[in-house]
Amino acid sequence: MWCEPGSPALPASVQPEVCGLNAYLRNHGIAPTRVPSEDGRKAALYASVGPDCAGGVVLSGHTDVVPVVGQDWHSDPFVVREANGRLFGRGTCDMKGFDALALAAFVQASKRDLKRPLQIALSYDEETGMTGAPPMIDHMCAHGMTRAATVIVGEPSMLKVVTGHKGGFGYQVHVRGHEVHSSLMHEGVSAVMIAADLVHWANVMNAHSAAATPTETAAEFIPSYTTIHVGTINGGTAHNITARDCRFEIDFRVLPDENHDEWKALFQAEIARLQDRMRAVHPNTFIDAFQDFGVAGLAPETDGAAEALVRRLTGKNSSNVVSYLTEGGLFQGVGYSTVVCGPGDIAQAHQPNEYITLEQFRQGEAFMGRLVDALCE
Ligand SMILES: [Zn+2]
């Protein structure tokens, strides 16, 4: 699960030694591919076992976790502690528990007579903007193994089958007005009042979206429409001065069957319209919108192969959509059939004294066992 900008804990995420993982797999005779970050300080890793043919399954996880700074932990967050039927530790739920189960199953699968490949894909920086997965997925598609049919993203879902979530993107907006005494406000441009126009635009769009008839996909979500939200706003210096600067943060949560670029174009068109009005008063005014995140949504698939597989493995014949964001949409975006399904409860993610129950962990292990068996059929 990704912790969005504006959420409490957001310093750089923590990534353990992926080289340790690299060595672990090599010791088992598996040759993983590392995809380093631009600065070379982190790496994503993917690997495949079994025959190089179509019909494979990817187990997708992330290796970073959110920080523990400022949280009240009752034991070392980076040493797993078992107590009361629970495994405590940072990432036990989101999502080192799944990663461990996937790696164990992966090594076991390498010794089995697989008829279709099992692949593993572990990203970095999922929690801080999902920047590690895109180059890894590109690499998998361009240089890697035969494209797998399905992807299982192991974010905690209590092993329920999750077929969809909204996507999202956000901007930090800076409105630069022109300062005059408020008695002469016709000669000035109030950055606060222009920002208010943009906030009002968000309200109007929300009302319009709420009134529209939802599509079949939209109807699965609560609320069943794309929402635009302004979380912070700050501007002006005095009641009698037209504000020179105003800054606010605006987020879009977009239905997975809608196009992010179309929403961005609507927003930019409104910015352009307001900017024309500002510049008719004073040329040095502007509105600058800096996009600080963007995550693809996961759209429920019609007769999706991943959903069918995971329903079979879990014995569950219902599917859910969720409100958190995952890397699933990135895989789906390049053509993989994708679902989210992993052990543990998302409610424990990012919390102090994060845990996964042993019961969920064992169910996850059984799930992996059934998956490996299915790949041998
Ligand atoms: Zn996660």
mmCIF file of C-alpha atoms and ligand atoms in Angstrom:
data_model
loop_
_atom_site.group_PDB
_atom_site.id
_atom_site.type_symbol
_atom_site.label_atom_id
_atom_site.label_comp_id
_atom_site.label_asym_id
_atom_site.label_seq_id
_atom_site.Cartn_x
_atom_site.Cartn_y
_atom_site.Cartn_z
ATOM 1 C CA MET A 1 0.000 0.000 0.000
ATOM 2 C CA TRP A 2 1.232 3.413 -0.837
ATOM 3 C CA CYS A 3 1.343 6.194 1.721
ATOM 4 C CA GLU A 4 0.362 9.288 -0.211
ATOM 5 C CA PRO A 5 2.034 12.682 0.050
ATOM 6 C CA GLY A 6 0.436 14.578 2.878
ATOM 7 C CA SER A 7 0.080 11.459 5.026
ATOM 8 C CA PRO A 8 1.990 11.628 8.302
ATOM 9 C CA ALA A 9 5.130 9.529 7.803
ATOM 10 C CA LEU A 10 6.936 10.446 4.625
ATOM 11 C CA PRO A 11 10.709 10.634 4.901
ATOM 12 C CA ALA A 12 12.648 8.442 2.487
ATOM 13 C CA SER A 13 11.417 4.893 2.586
ATOM 14 C CA VAL A 14 13.639 2.161 3.920
ATOM 15 C CA GLN A 15 14.892 -0.582 1.643
ATOM 16 C CA PRO A 16 16.789 -3.606 2.908
ATOM 17 C CA GLU A 17 19.684 -5.146 1.052
ATOM 18 C CA VAL A 18 18.329 -6.396 -2.232
ATOM 19 C CA CYS A 19 21.818 -7.808 -2.848
ATOM 20 C CA GLY A 20 21.082 -10.175 0.049
ATOM 21 C CA LEU A 21 18.099 -11.362 -1.909
ATOM 22 C CA ASN A 22 20.196 -11.600 -5.039
ATOM 23 C CA ALA A 23 22.680 -13.883 -3.240
ATOM 24 C CA TYR A 24 19.875 -15.919 -1.674
ATOM 25 C CA LEU A 25 18.367 -16.707 -5.065
ATOM 26 C CA ARG A 26 21.759 -17.405 -6.657
ATOM 27 C CA ASN A 27 22.528 -19.876 -3.874
ATOM 28 C CA HIS A 28 19.429 -21.721 -4.996
ATOM 29 C CA GLY A 29 20.601 -21.752 -8.616
ATOM 30 C CA ILE A 30 18.256 -18.968 -9.728
ATOM 31 C CA ALA A 31 19.623 -16.027 -11.734
ATOM 32 C CA PRO A 32 17.653 -12.870 -10.948
ATOM 33 C CA THR A 33 17.815 -9.656 -12.946
ATOM 34 C CA ARG A 34 18.462 -6.453 -11.037
ATOM 35 C CA VAL A 35 17.133 -3.141 -12.306
ATOM 36 C CA PRO A 36 19.034 -0.420 -10.393
ATOM 37 C CA SER A 37 17.708 3.047 -9.677
ATOM 38 C CA GLU A 38 19.302 5.954 -11.547
ATOM 39 C CA ASP A 39 21.620 6.757 -8.637
ATOM 40 C CA GLY A 40 22.460 3.067 -8.217
ATOM 41 C CA ARG A 41 21.524 3.075 -4.535
ATOM 42 C CA LYS A 42 18.498 0.804 -4.879
ATOM 43 C CA ALA A 43 17.390 -1.936 -7.204
ATOM 44 C CA ALA A 44 14.276 -3.775 -8.221
ATOM 45 C CA LEU A 45 14.667 -7.466 -8.876
ATOM 46 C CA TYR A 46 12.820 -9.990 -10.991
ATOM 47 C CA ALA A 47 13.340 -13.656 -11.781
ATOM 48 C CA SER A 48 11.630 -16.613 -13.380
ATOM 49 C CA VAL A 49 11.656 -20.349 -12.711
ATOM 50 C CA GLY A 50 10.189 -23.153 -14.781
ATOM 51 C CA PRO A 51 9.929 -23.381 -18.545
ATOM 52 C CA ASP A 52 10.244 -20.244 -20.680
ATOM 53 C CA CYS A 53 6.727 -20.332 -22.084
ATOM 54 C CA ALA A 54 3.446 -18.475 -21.970
ATOM 55 C CA GLY A 55 0.872 -18.779 -19.205
ATOM 56 C CA GLY A 56 3.113 -17.868 -16.275
ATOM 57 C CA VAL A 57 2.212 -16.111 -13.042
ATOM 58 C CA VAL A 58 4.032 -13.119 -11.537
ATOM 59 C CA LEU A 59 4.136 -12.610 -7.771
ATOM 60 C CA SER A 60 4.559 -8.871 -7.250
ATOM 61 C CA GLY A 61 5.772 -7.248 -4.045
ATOM 62 C CA HIS A 62 7.634 -4.194 -2.877
ATOM 63 C CA THR A 63 10.717 -4.335 -0.657
ATOM 64 C CA ASP A 64 10.507 -0.900 0.973
ATOM 65 C CA VAL A 65 8.527 -0.051 4.074
ATOM 66 C CA VAL A 66 7.325 3.190 5.634
ATOM 67 C CA PRO A 67 9.481 4.746 8.379
ATOM 68 C CA VAL A 68 8.968 4.111 12.079
ATOM 69 C CA VAL A 69 9.945 7.641 13.124
ATOM 70 C CA GLY A 70 7.631 9.065 15.754
ATOM 71 C CA GLN A 71 5.788 5.784 16.277
ATOM 72 C CA ASP A 72 5.501 4.071 19.651
ATOM 73 C CA TRP A 73 6.914 0.577 19.062
ATOM 74 C CA HIS A 74 7.032 -1.928 21.929
ATOM 75 C CA SER A 75 9.919 -3.876 20.373
ATOM 76 C CA ASP A 76 12.581 -3.424 17.676
ATOM 77 C CA PRO A 77 10.510 -2.816 14.536
ATOM 78 C CA PHE A 78 13.177 -4.447 12.378
ATOM 79 C CA VAL A 79 13.331 -7.731 14.304
ATOM 80 C CA VAL A 80 10.301 -9.993 13.908
ATOM 81 C CA ARG A 81 8.737 -10.794 17.278
ATOM 82 C CA GLU A 82 6.156 -13.543 17.690
ATOM 83 C CA ALA A 83 3.567 -13.083 20.430
ATOM 84 C CA ASN A 84 -0.109 -13.904 20.890
ATOM 85 C CA GLY A 85 -0.387 -15.585 17.492
ATOM 86 C CA ARG A 86 0.993 -12.541 15.728
ATOM 87 C CA LEU A 87 4.249 -11.647 13.989
ATOM 88 C CA PHE A 88 5.174 -8.057 14.899
ATOM 89 C CA GLY A 89 7.569 -5.931 12.890
ATOM 90 C CA ARG A 90 7.688 -3.158 10.314
ATOM 91 C CA GLY A 91 6.424 -4.566 7.037
ATOM 92 C CA THR A 92 5.200 -7.910 8.397
ATOM 93 C CA CYS A 93 1.817 -6.983 6.952
ATOM 94 C CA ASP A 94 2.762 -4.466 4.228
ATOM 95 C CA MET A 95 4.345 -6.454 2.718
ATOM 96 C CA LYS A 96 7.372 -8.420 3.847
ATOM 97 C CA GLY A 97 5.112 -11.270 4.946
ATOM 98 C CA PHE A 98 3.971 -11.762 1.376
ATOM 99 C CA ASP A 99 7.504 -11.243 0.015
ATOM 100 C CA ALA A 100 8.855 -13.973 2.321
ATOM 101 C CA LEU A 101 6.089 -16.395 1.374
ATOM 102 C CA ALA A 102 6.558 -15.619 -2.320
ATOM 103 C CA LEU A 103 10.345 -16.150 -2.143
ATOM 104 C CA ALA A 104 9.971 -19.444 -0.263
ATOM 105 C CA ALA A 105 7.402 -20.663 -2.789
ATOM 106 C CA PHE A 106 9.621 -19.460 -5.615
ATOM 107 C CA VAL A 107 12.610 -21.498 -4.426
ATOM 108 C CA GLN A 108 10.390 -24.560 -3.870
ATOM 109 C CA ALA A 109 8.888 -24.106 -7.329
ATOM 110 C CA SER A 110 12.386 -24.064 -8.867
ATOM 111 C CA LYS A 111 12.742 -27.699 -7.742
ATOM 112 C CA ARG A 112 9.361 -28.780 -9.085
ATOM 113 C CA ASP A 113 8.332 -29.911 -12.543
ATOM 114 C CA LEU A 114 6.569 -26.693 -13.513
ATOM 115 C CA LYS A 115 4.587 -26.709 -16.741
ATOM 116 C CA ARG A 116 4.315 -22.921 -16.719
ATOM 117 C CA PRO A 117 6.735 -20.361 -15.257
ATOM 118 C CA LEU A 118 6.504 -18.728 -11.859
ATOM 119 C CA GLN A 119 8.002 -15.261 -11.786
ATOM 120 C CA ILE A 120 8.748 -12.861 -8.987
ATOM 121 C CA ALA A 121 8.967 -9.071 -9.264
ATOM 122 C CA LEU A 122 10.111 -6.977 -6.295
ATOM 123 C CA SER A 123 10.154 -3.204 -6.552
ATOM 124 C CA TYR A 124 11.557 -0.375 -4.424
ATOM 125 C CA ASP A 125 10.087 2.999 -3.471
ATOM 126 C CA GLU A 126 6.500 1.820 -3.670
ATOM 127 C CA GLU A 127 5.639 3.756 -0.534
ATOM 128 C CA THR A 128 7.087 7.036 -1.749
ATOM 129 C CA GLY A 129 5.494 7.363 -5.154
ATOM 130 C CA MET A 130 5.774 4.003 -6.954
ATOM 131 C CA THR A 131 8.840 5.048 -8.893
ATOM 132 C CA GLY A 132 10.657 1.678 -8.699
ATOM 133 C CA ALA A 133 8.093 -0.481 -10.453
ATOM 134 C CA PRO A 134 7.777 1.254 -13.861
ATOM 135 C CA PRO A 135 11.439 0.747 -14.941
ATOM 136 C CA MET A 136 11.308 -2.832 -13.609
ATOM 137 C CA ILE A 137 8.152 -3.614 -15.578
ATOM 138 C CA ASP A 138 9.627 -1.982 -18.703
ATOM 139 C CA HIS A 139 12.726 -4.144 -18.278
ATOM 140 C CA MET A 140 10.649 -7.297 -17.776
ATOM 141 C CA CYS A 141 8.729 -6.560 -20.976
ATOM 142 C CA ALA A 142 11.731 -5.530 -23.074
ATOM 143 C CA HIS A 143 14.523 -7.877 -21.974
ATOM 144 C CA GLY A 144 12.998 -10.318 -19.598
ATOM 145 C CA MET A 145 11.325 -13.606 -19.870
ATOM 146 C CA THR A 146 8.251 -14.579 -21.828
ATOM 147 C CA ARG A 147 5.391 -12.352 -20.750
ATOM 148 C CA ALA A 148 3.386 -13.984 -17.982
ATOM 149 C CA ALA A 149 -0.379 -14.181 -18.270
ATOM 150 C CA THR A 150 -1.246 -13.011 -14.792
ATOM 151 C CA VAL A 151 0.052 -10.879 -11.940
ATOM 152 C CA ILE A 152 -0.814 -11.287 -8.269
ATOM 153 C CA VAL A 153 0.054 -8.163 -6.287
ATOM 154 C CA GLY A 154 0.422 -9.354 -2.701
ATOM 155 C CA GLU A 155 -0.735 -6.279 -0.817
ATOM 156 C CA PRO A 156 -2.649 -7.225 2.319
ATOM 157 C CA SER A 157 -6.246 -8.074 1.417
ATOM 158 C CA MET A 158 -6.916 -10.863 3.948
ATOM 159 C CA LEU A 159 -6.453 -13.078 0.870
ATOM 160 C CA LYS A 160 -9.617 -11.661 -0.634
ATOM 161 C CA VAL A 161 -9.642 -11.179 -4.381
ATOM 162 C CA VAL A 162 -9.254 -7.473 -5.140
ATOM 163 C CA THR A 163 -9.926 -6.564 -8.748
ATOM 164 C CA GLY A 164 -9.943 -2.787 -8.676
ATOM 165 C CA HIS A 165 -8.961 0.482 -7.104
ATOM 166 C CA LYS A 166 -9.033 4.086 -8.195
ATOM 167 C CA GLY A 167 -5.902 5.775 -9.477
ATOM 168 C CA GLY A 168 -4.777 9.216 -8.529
ATOM 169 C CA PHE A 169 -2.524 12.176 -9.040
ATOM 170 C CA GLY A 170 -1.906 15.428 -7.260
ATOM 171 C CA TYR A 171 -0.452 18.886 -7.714
ATOM 172 C CA GLN A 172 1.184 21.514 -5.596
ATOM 173 C CA VAL A 173 -0.271 24.731 -6.950
ATOM 174 C CA HIS A 174 1.317 28.143 -6.604
ATOM 175 C CA VAL A 175 -0.733 31.199 -7.576
ATOM 176 C CA ARG A 176 1.288 34.407 -7.989
ATOM 177 C CA GLY A 177 -0.876 37.507 -7.875
ATOM 178 C CA HIS A 178 -0.090 41.219 -7.807
ATOM 179 C CA GLU A 179 0.023 43.067 -4.527
ATOM 180 C CA VAL A 180 -1.815 46.396 -4.065
ATOM 181 C CA HIS A 181 -3.749 48.009 -1.260
ATOM 182 C CA SER A 182 -7.135 46.343 -1.115
ATOM 183 C CA SER A 183 -8.906 49.702 -1.609
ATOM 184 C CA LEU A 184 -7.458 49.564 -5.158
ATOM 185 C CA MET A 185 -8.105 45.892 -5.697
ATOM 186 C CA HIS A 186 -9.164 46.459 -9.324
ATOM 187 C CA GLU A 187 -5.466 47.178 -10.038
ATOM 188 C CA GLY A 188 -4.216 44.116 -8.188
ATOM 189 C CA VAL A 189 -4.596 40.369 -8.559
ATOM 190 C CA SER A 190 -5.438 38.514 -5.378
ATOM 191 C CA ALA A 191 -3.709 35.136 -5.396
ATOM 192 C CA VAL A 192 -6.070 34.013 -2.634
ATOM 193 C CA MET A 193 -9.169 34.851 -4.645
ATOM 194 C CA ILE A 194 -7.809 33.188 -7.804
ATOM 195 C CA ALA A 195 -6.967 30.074 -5.752
ATOM 196 C CA ALA A 196 -10.517 30.198 -4.428
ATOM 197 C CA ASP A 197 -11.761 30.144 -8.027
ATOM 198 C CA LEU A 198 -9.783 26.949 -8.628
ATOM 199 C CA VAL A 199 -11.117 25.399 -5.427
ATOM 200 C CA HIS A 200 -14.604 26.370 -6.531
ATOM 201 C CA TRP A 201 -13.929 24.694 -9.876
ATOM 202 C CA ALA A 202 -13.143 21.473 -7.935
ATOM 203 C CA ASN A 203 -16.455 21.759 -6.086
ATOM 204 C CA VAL A 204 -18.360 22.282 -9.321
ATOM 205 C CA MET A 205 -16.642 19.303 -10.968
ATOM 206 C CA ASN A 206 -17.406 17.104 -7.958
ATOM 207 C CA ALA A 207 -21.070 18.083 -7.997
ATOM 208 C CA HIS A 208 -21.228 17.436 -11.728
ATOM 209 C CA SER A 209 -19.541 14.029 -11.338
ATOM 210 C CA ALA A 210 -21.782 13.064 -8.424
ATOM 211 C CA ALA A 211 -24.892 13.836 -10.470
ATOM 212 C CA ALA A 212 -23.825 11.736 -13.477
ATOM 213 C CA THR A 213 -25.024 8.150 -13.925
ATOM 214 C CA PRO A 214 -22.164 5.834 -12.929
ATOM 215 C CA THR A 215 -20.767 3.321 -15.400
ATOM 216 C CA GLU A 216 -20.798 -0.360 -14.450
ATOM 217 C CA THR A 217 -17.192 -0.055 -13.224
ATOM 218 C CA ALA A 218 -17.862 3.194 -11.374
ATOM 219 C CA ALA A 219 -20.820 1.679 -9.534
ATOM 220 C CA GLU A 220 -18.436 -0.677 -7.703
ATOM 221 C CA PHE A 221 -16.687 2.229 -5.975
ATOM 222 C CA ILE A 222 -17.669 4.413 -3.043
ATOM 223 C CA PRO A 223 -18.129 7.172 -3.995
ATOM 224 C CA SER A 224 -18.922 6.069 -7.526
ATOM 225 C CA TYR A 225 -17.218 8.999 -9.224
ATOM 226 C CA THR A 226 -13.864 10.720 -9.551
ATOM 227 C CA THR A 227 -13.239 13.131 -6.704
ATOM 228 C CA ILE A 228 -11.118 16.284 -6.546
ATOM 229 C CA HIS A 229 -9.940 17.386 -3.131
ATOM 230 C CA VAL A 230 -8.012 20.375 -1.819
ATOM 231 C CA GLY A 231 -6.253 19.397 1.397
ATOM 232 C CA THR A 232 -4.228 22.468 2.309
ATOM 233 C CA ILE A 233 -4.246 26.134 1.370
ATOM 234 C CA ASN A 234 -2.087 28.983 2.478
ATOM 235 C CA GLY A 235 -1.868 32.556 1.236
ATOM 236 C CA GLY A 236 -1.878 36.283 1.833
ATOM 237 C CA THR A 237 -0.256 38.478 4.462
ATOM 238 C CA ALA A 238 -2.889 40.999 5.638
ATOM 239 C CA HIS A 239 -6.622 41.659 5.331
ATOM 240 C CA ASN A 240 -6.076 44.864 3.371
ATOM 241 C CA ILE A 241 -3.502 43.673 0.825
ATOM 242 C CA THR A 242 -4.403 41.740 -2.334
ATOM 243 C CA ALA A 243 -2.428 38.548 -1.795
ATOM 244 C CA ARG A 244 0.749 38.138 -3.802
ATOM 245 C CA ASP A 245 1.022 34.376 -3.198
ATOM 246 C CA CYS A 246 -1.272 31.502 -2.443
ATOM 247 C CA ARG A 247 -0.333 27.828 -2.387
ATOM 248 C CA PHE A 248 -2.569 24.794 -2.176
ATOM 249 C CA GLU A 249 -2.488 21.040 -2.706
ATOM 250 C CA ILE A 250 -5.070 19.379 -4.907
ATOM 251 C CA ASP A 251 -5.568 15.632 -5.401
ATOM 252 C CA PHE A 252 -7.603 13.751 -7.980
ATOM 253 C CA ARG A 253 -8.876 10.221 -7.234
ATOM 254 C CA VAL A 254 -9.819 8.888 -10.617
ATOM 255 C CA LEU A 255 -12.064 5.947 -11.482
ATOM 256 C CA PRO A 256 -10.004 3.217 -13.168
ATOM 257 C CA ASP A 257 -12.064 3.442 -16.373
ATOM 258 C CA GLU A 258 -11.363 7.157 -16.781
ATOM 259 C CA ASN A 259 -8.354 8.783 -18.399
ATOM 260 C CA HIS A 260 -5.971 10.722 -16.136
ATOM 261 C CA ASP A 261 -4.813 12.889 -19.052
ATOM 262 C CA GLU A 262 -8.352 14.054 -19.737
ATOM 263 C CA TRP A 263 -8.768 15.180 -16.126
ATOM 264 C CA LYS A 264 -5.381 16.911 -16.245
ATOM 265 C CA ALA A 265 -6.409 18.691 -19.457
ATOM 266 C CA LEU A 266 -9.612 19.980 -17.819
ATOM 267 C CA PHE A 267 -7.610 21.291 -14.861
ATOM 268 C CA GLN A 268 -5.006 22.918 -17.094
ATOM 269 C CA ALA A 269 -7.730 24.535 -19.204
ATOM 270 C CA GLU A 270 -9.218 26.116 -16.084
ATOM 271 C CA ILE A 271 -5.753 27.310 -15.053
ATOM 272 C CA ALA A 272 -5.219 28.837 -18.504
ATOM 273 C CA ARG A 273 -8.595 30.588 -18.368
ATOM 274 C CA LEU A 274 -7.855 32.113 -14.959
ATOM 275 C CA GLN A 275 -4.313 33.032 -15.939
ATOM 276 C CA ASP A 276 -5.603 35.009 -18.941
ATOM 277 C CA ARG A 277 -7.877 36.930 -16.591
ATOM 278 C CA MET A 278 -4.992 37.621 -14.183
ATOM 279 C CA ARG A 279 -2.633 38.778 -16.909
ATOM 280 C CA ALA A 280 -5.192 41.176 -18.312
ATOM 281 C CA VAL A 281 -4.668 43.041 -15.000
ATOM 282 C CA HIS A 282 -0.958 42.437 -14.493
ATOM 283 C CA PRO A 283 1.518 40.587 -16.777
ATOM 284 C CA ASN A 284 3.757 39.098 -14.060
ATOM 285 C CA THR A 285 1.074 36.925 -12.533
ATOM 286 C CA PHE A 286 0.890 33.181 -13.028
ATOM 287 C CA ILE A 287 -0.432 29.850 -11.813
ATOM 288 C CA ASP A 288 2.147 27.099 -11.515
ATOM 289 C CA ALA A 289 0.901 23.525 -10.969
ATOM 290 C CA PHE A 290 3.585 20.980 -10.136
ATOM 291 C CA GLN A 291 2.467 17.357 -10.292
ATOM 292 C CA ASP A 292 3.971 15.582 -7.288
ATOM 293 C CA PHE A 293 2.492 12.126 -7.728
ATOM 294 C CA GLY A 294 0.555 9.940 -10.125
ATOM 295 C CA VAL A 295 -0.611 6.353 -9.752
ATOM 296 C CA ALA A 296 -2.549 4.284 -12.274
ATOM 297 C CA GLY A 297 -5.836 2.748 -11.201
ATOM 298 C CA LEU A 298 -6.629 -0.959 -11.361
ATOM 299 C CA ALA A 299 -9.720 -1.661 -13.438
ATOM 300 C CA PRO A 300 -11.858 -4.739 -12.791
ATOM 301 C CA GLU A 301 -11.385 -6.994 -15.842
ATOM 302 C CA THR A 302 -14.136 -8.792 -17.697
ATOM 303 C CA ASP A 303 -13.451 -12.537 -17.376
ATOM 304 C CA GLY A 304 -9.959 -11.703 -16.105
ATOM 305 C CA ALA A 305 -7.478 -14.585 -16.054
ATOM 306 C CA ALA A 306 -5.890 -13.388 -12.802
ATOM 307 C CA GLU A 307 -9.243 -13.140 -11.046
ATOM 308 C CA ALA A 308 -10.229 -16.635 -12.205
ATOM 309 C CA LEU A 309 -6.905 -18.091 -11.033
ATOM 310 C CA VAL A 310 -6.976 -16.436 -7.619
ATOM 311 C CA ARG A 311 -10.618 -17.303 -7.039
ATOM 312 C CA ARG A 312 -9.700 -20.915 -7.722
ATOM 313 C CA LEU A 313 -6.715 -20.792 -5.361
ATOM 314 C CA THR A 314 -8.583 -19.081 -2.528
ATOM 315 C CA GLY A 315 -11.932 -20.789 -3.017
ATOM 316 C CA LYS A 316 -13.538 -17.348 -2.860
ATOM 317 C CA ASN A 317 -16.132 -16.574 -5.472
ATOM 318 C CA SER A 318 -16.584 -12.895 -4.797
ATOM 319 C CA SER A 319 -14.348 -9.977 -5.651
ATOM 320 C CA ASN A 320 -13.810 -6.590 -4.063
ATOM 321 C CA VAL A 321 -12.579 -3.156 -4.919
ATOM 322 C CA VAL A 322 -10.498 -1.242 -2.355
ATOM 323 C CA SER A 323 -9.637 2.335 -1.538
ATOM 324 C CA TYR A 324 -5.834 1.988 -1.292
ATOM 325 C CA LEU A 325 -3.450 2.288 -4.222
ATOM 326 C CA THR A 326 -1.133 -0.484 -5.457
ATOM 327 C CA GLU A 327 1.304 -1.235 -8.281
ATOM 328 C CA GLY A 328 -1.394 -3.388 -9.901
ATOM 329 C CA GLY A 329 -2.449 -0.696 -12.354
ATOM 330 C CA LEU A 330 1.124 -0.429 -13.651
ATOM 331 C CA PHE A 331 1.152 -4.125 -14.602
ATOM 332 C CA GLN A 332 -2.359 -3.982 -15.997
ATOM 333 C CA GLY A 333 -1.400 -0.911 -18.009
ATOM 334 C CA VAL A 334 1.109 -2.922 -20.051
ATOM 335 C CA GLY A 335 -1.268 -5.800 -20.643
ATOM 336 C CA TYR A 336 -0.987 -8.231 -17.714
ATOM 337 C CA SER A 337 -4.210 -9.570 -16.232
ATOM 338 C CA THR A 338 -3.853 -8.364 -12.635
ATOM 339 C CA VAL A 339 -5.440 -8.721 -9.210
ATOM 340 C CA VAL A 340 -4.410 -7.858 -5.667
ATOM 341 C CA CYS A 341 -4.401 -10.695 -3.164
ATOM 342 C CA GLY A 342 -2.199 -11.076 -0.111
ATOM 343 C CA PRO A 343 -2.280 -12.136 3.519
ATOM 344 C CA GLY A 344 -2.833 -9.691 6.367
ATOM 345 C CA ASP A 345 -5.161 -6.811 7.049
ATOM 346 C CA ILE A 346 -4.510 -3.428 5.462
ATOM 347 C CA ALA A 347 -5.649 -1.847 8.750
ATOM 348 C CA GLN A 348 -2.309 -2.932 10.279
ATOM 349 C CA ALA A 349 -0.202 -1.422 7.489
ATOM 350 C CA HIS A 350 1.946 1.595 8.420
ATOM 351 C CA GLN A 351 0.873 1.329 12.081
ATOM 352 C CA PRO A 352 3.137 1.186 15.127
ATOM 353 C CA ASN A 353 3.456 -2.454 16.253
ATOM 354 C CA GLU A 354 2.424 -3.569 12.786
ATOM 355 C CA TYR A 355 1.669 -7.291 12.675
ATOM 356 C CA ILE A 356 0.355 -10.147 10.611
ATOM 357 C CA THR A 357 -1.460 -12.979 12.339
ATOM 358 C CA LEU A 358 0.143 -16.418 12.157
ATOM 359 C CA GLU A 359 -3.197 -17.645 10.898
ATOM 360 C CA GLN A 360 -3.064 -15.264 7.887
ATOM 361 C CA PHE A 361 0.593 -16.083 7.333
ATOM 362 C CA ARG A 362 -0.165 -19.823 7.220
ATOM 363 C CA GLN A 363 -3.116 -19.232 4.915
ATOM 364 C CA GLY A 364 -0.743 -17.287 2.684
ATOM 365 C CA GLU A 365 1.664 -20.222 2.724
ATOM 366 C CA ALA A 366 -1.121 -22.617 1.750
ATOM 367 C CA PHE A 367 -2.128 -20.242 -1.037
ATOM 368 C CA MET A 368 1.425 -20.315 -2.415
ATOM 369 C CA GLY A 369 1.464 -24.111 -2.205
ATOM 370 C CA ARG A 370 -1.723 -24.353 -4.255
ATOM 371 C CA LEU A 371 -0.327 -21.866 -6.777
ATOM 372 C CA VAL A 372 2.848 -23.928 -7.295
ATOM 373 C CA ASP A 373 0.751 -27.111 -7.609
ATOM 374 C CA ALA A 374 -1.449 -25.385 -10.213
ATOM 375 C CA LEU A 375 1.639 -24.440 -12.261
ATOM 376 C CA CYS A 376 2.666 -28.117 -12.308
ATOM 377 C CA GLU A 377 -0.636 -29.209 -13.852
HETATM 378 ZN ZN ZN B 1 2.409 -2.152 0.415
#
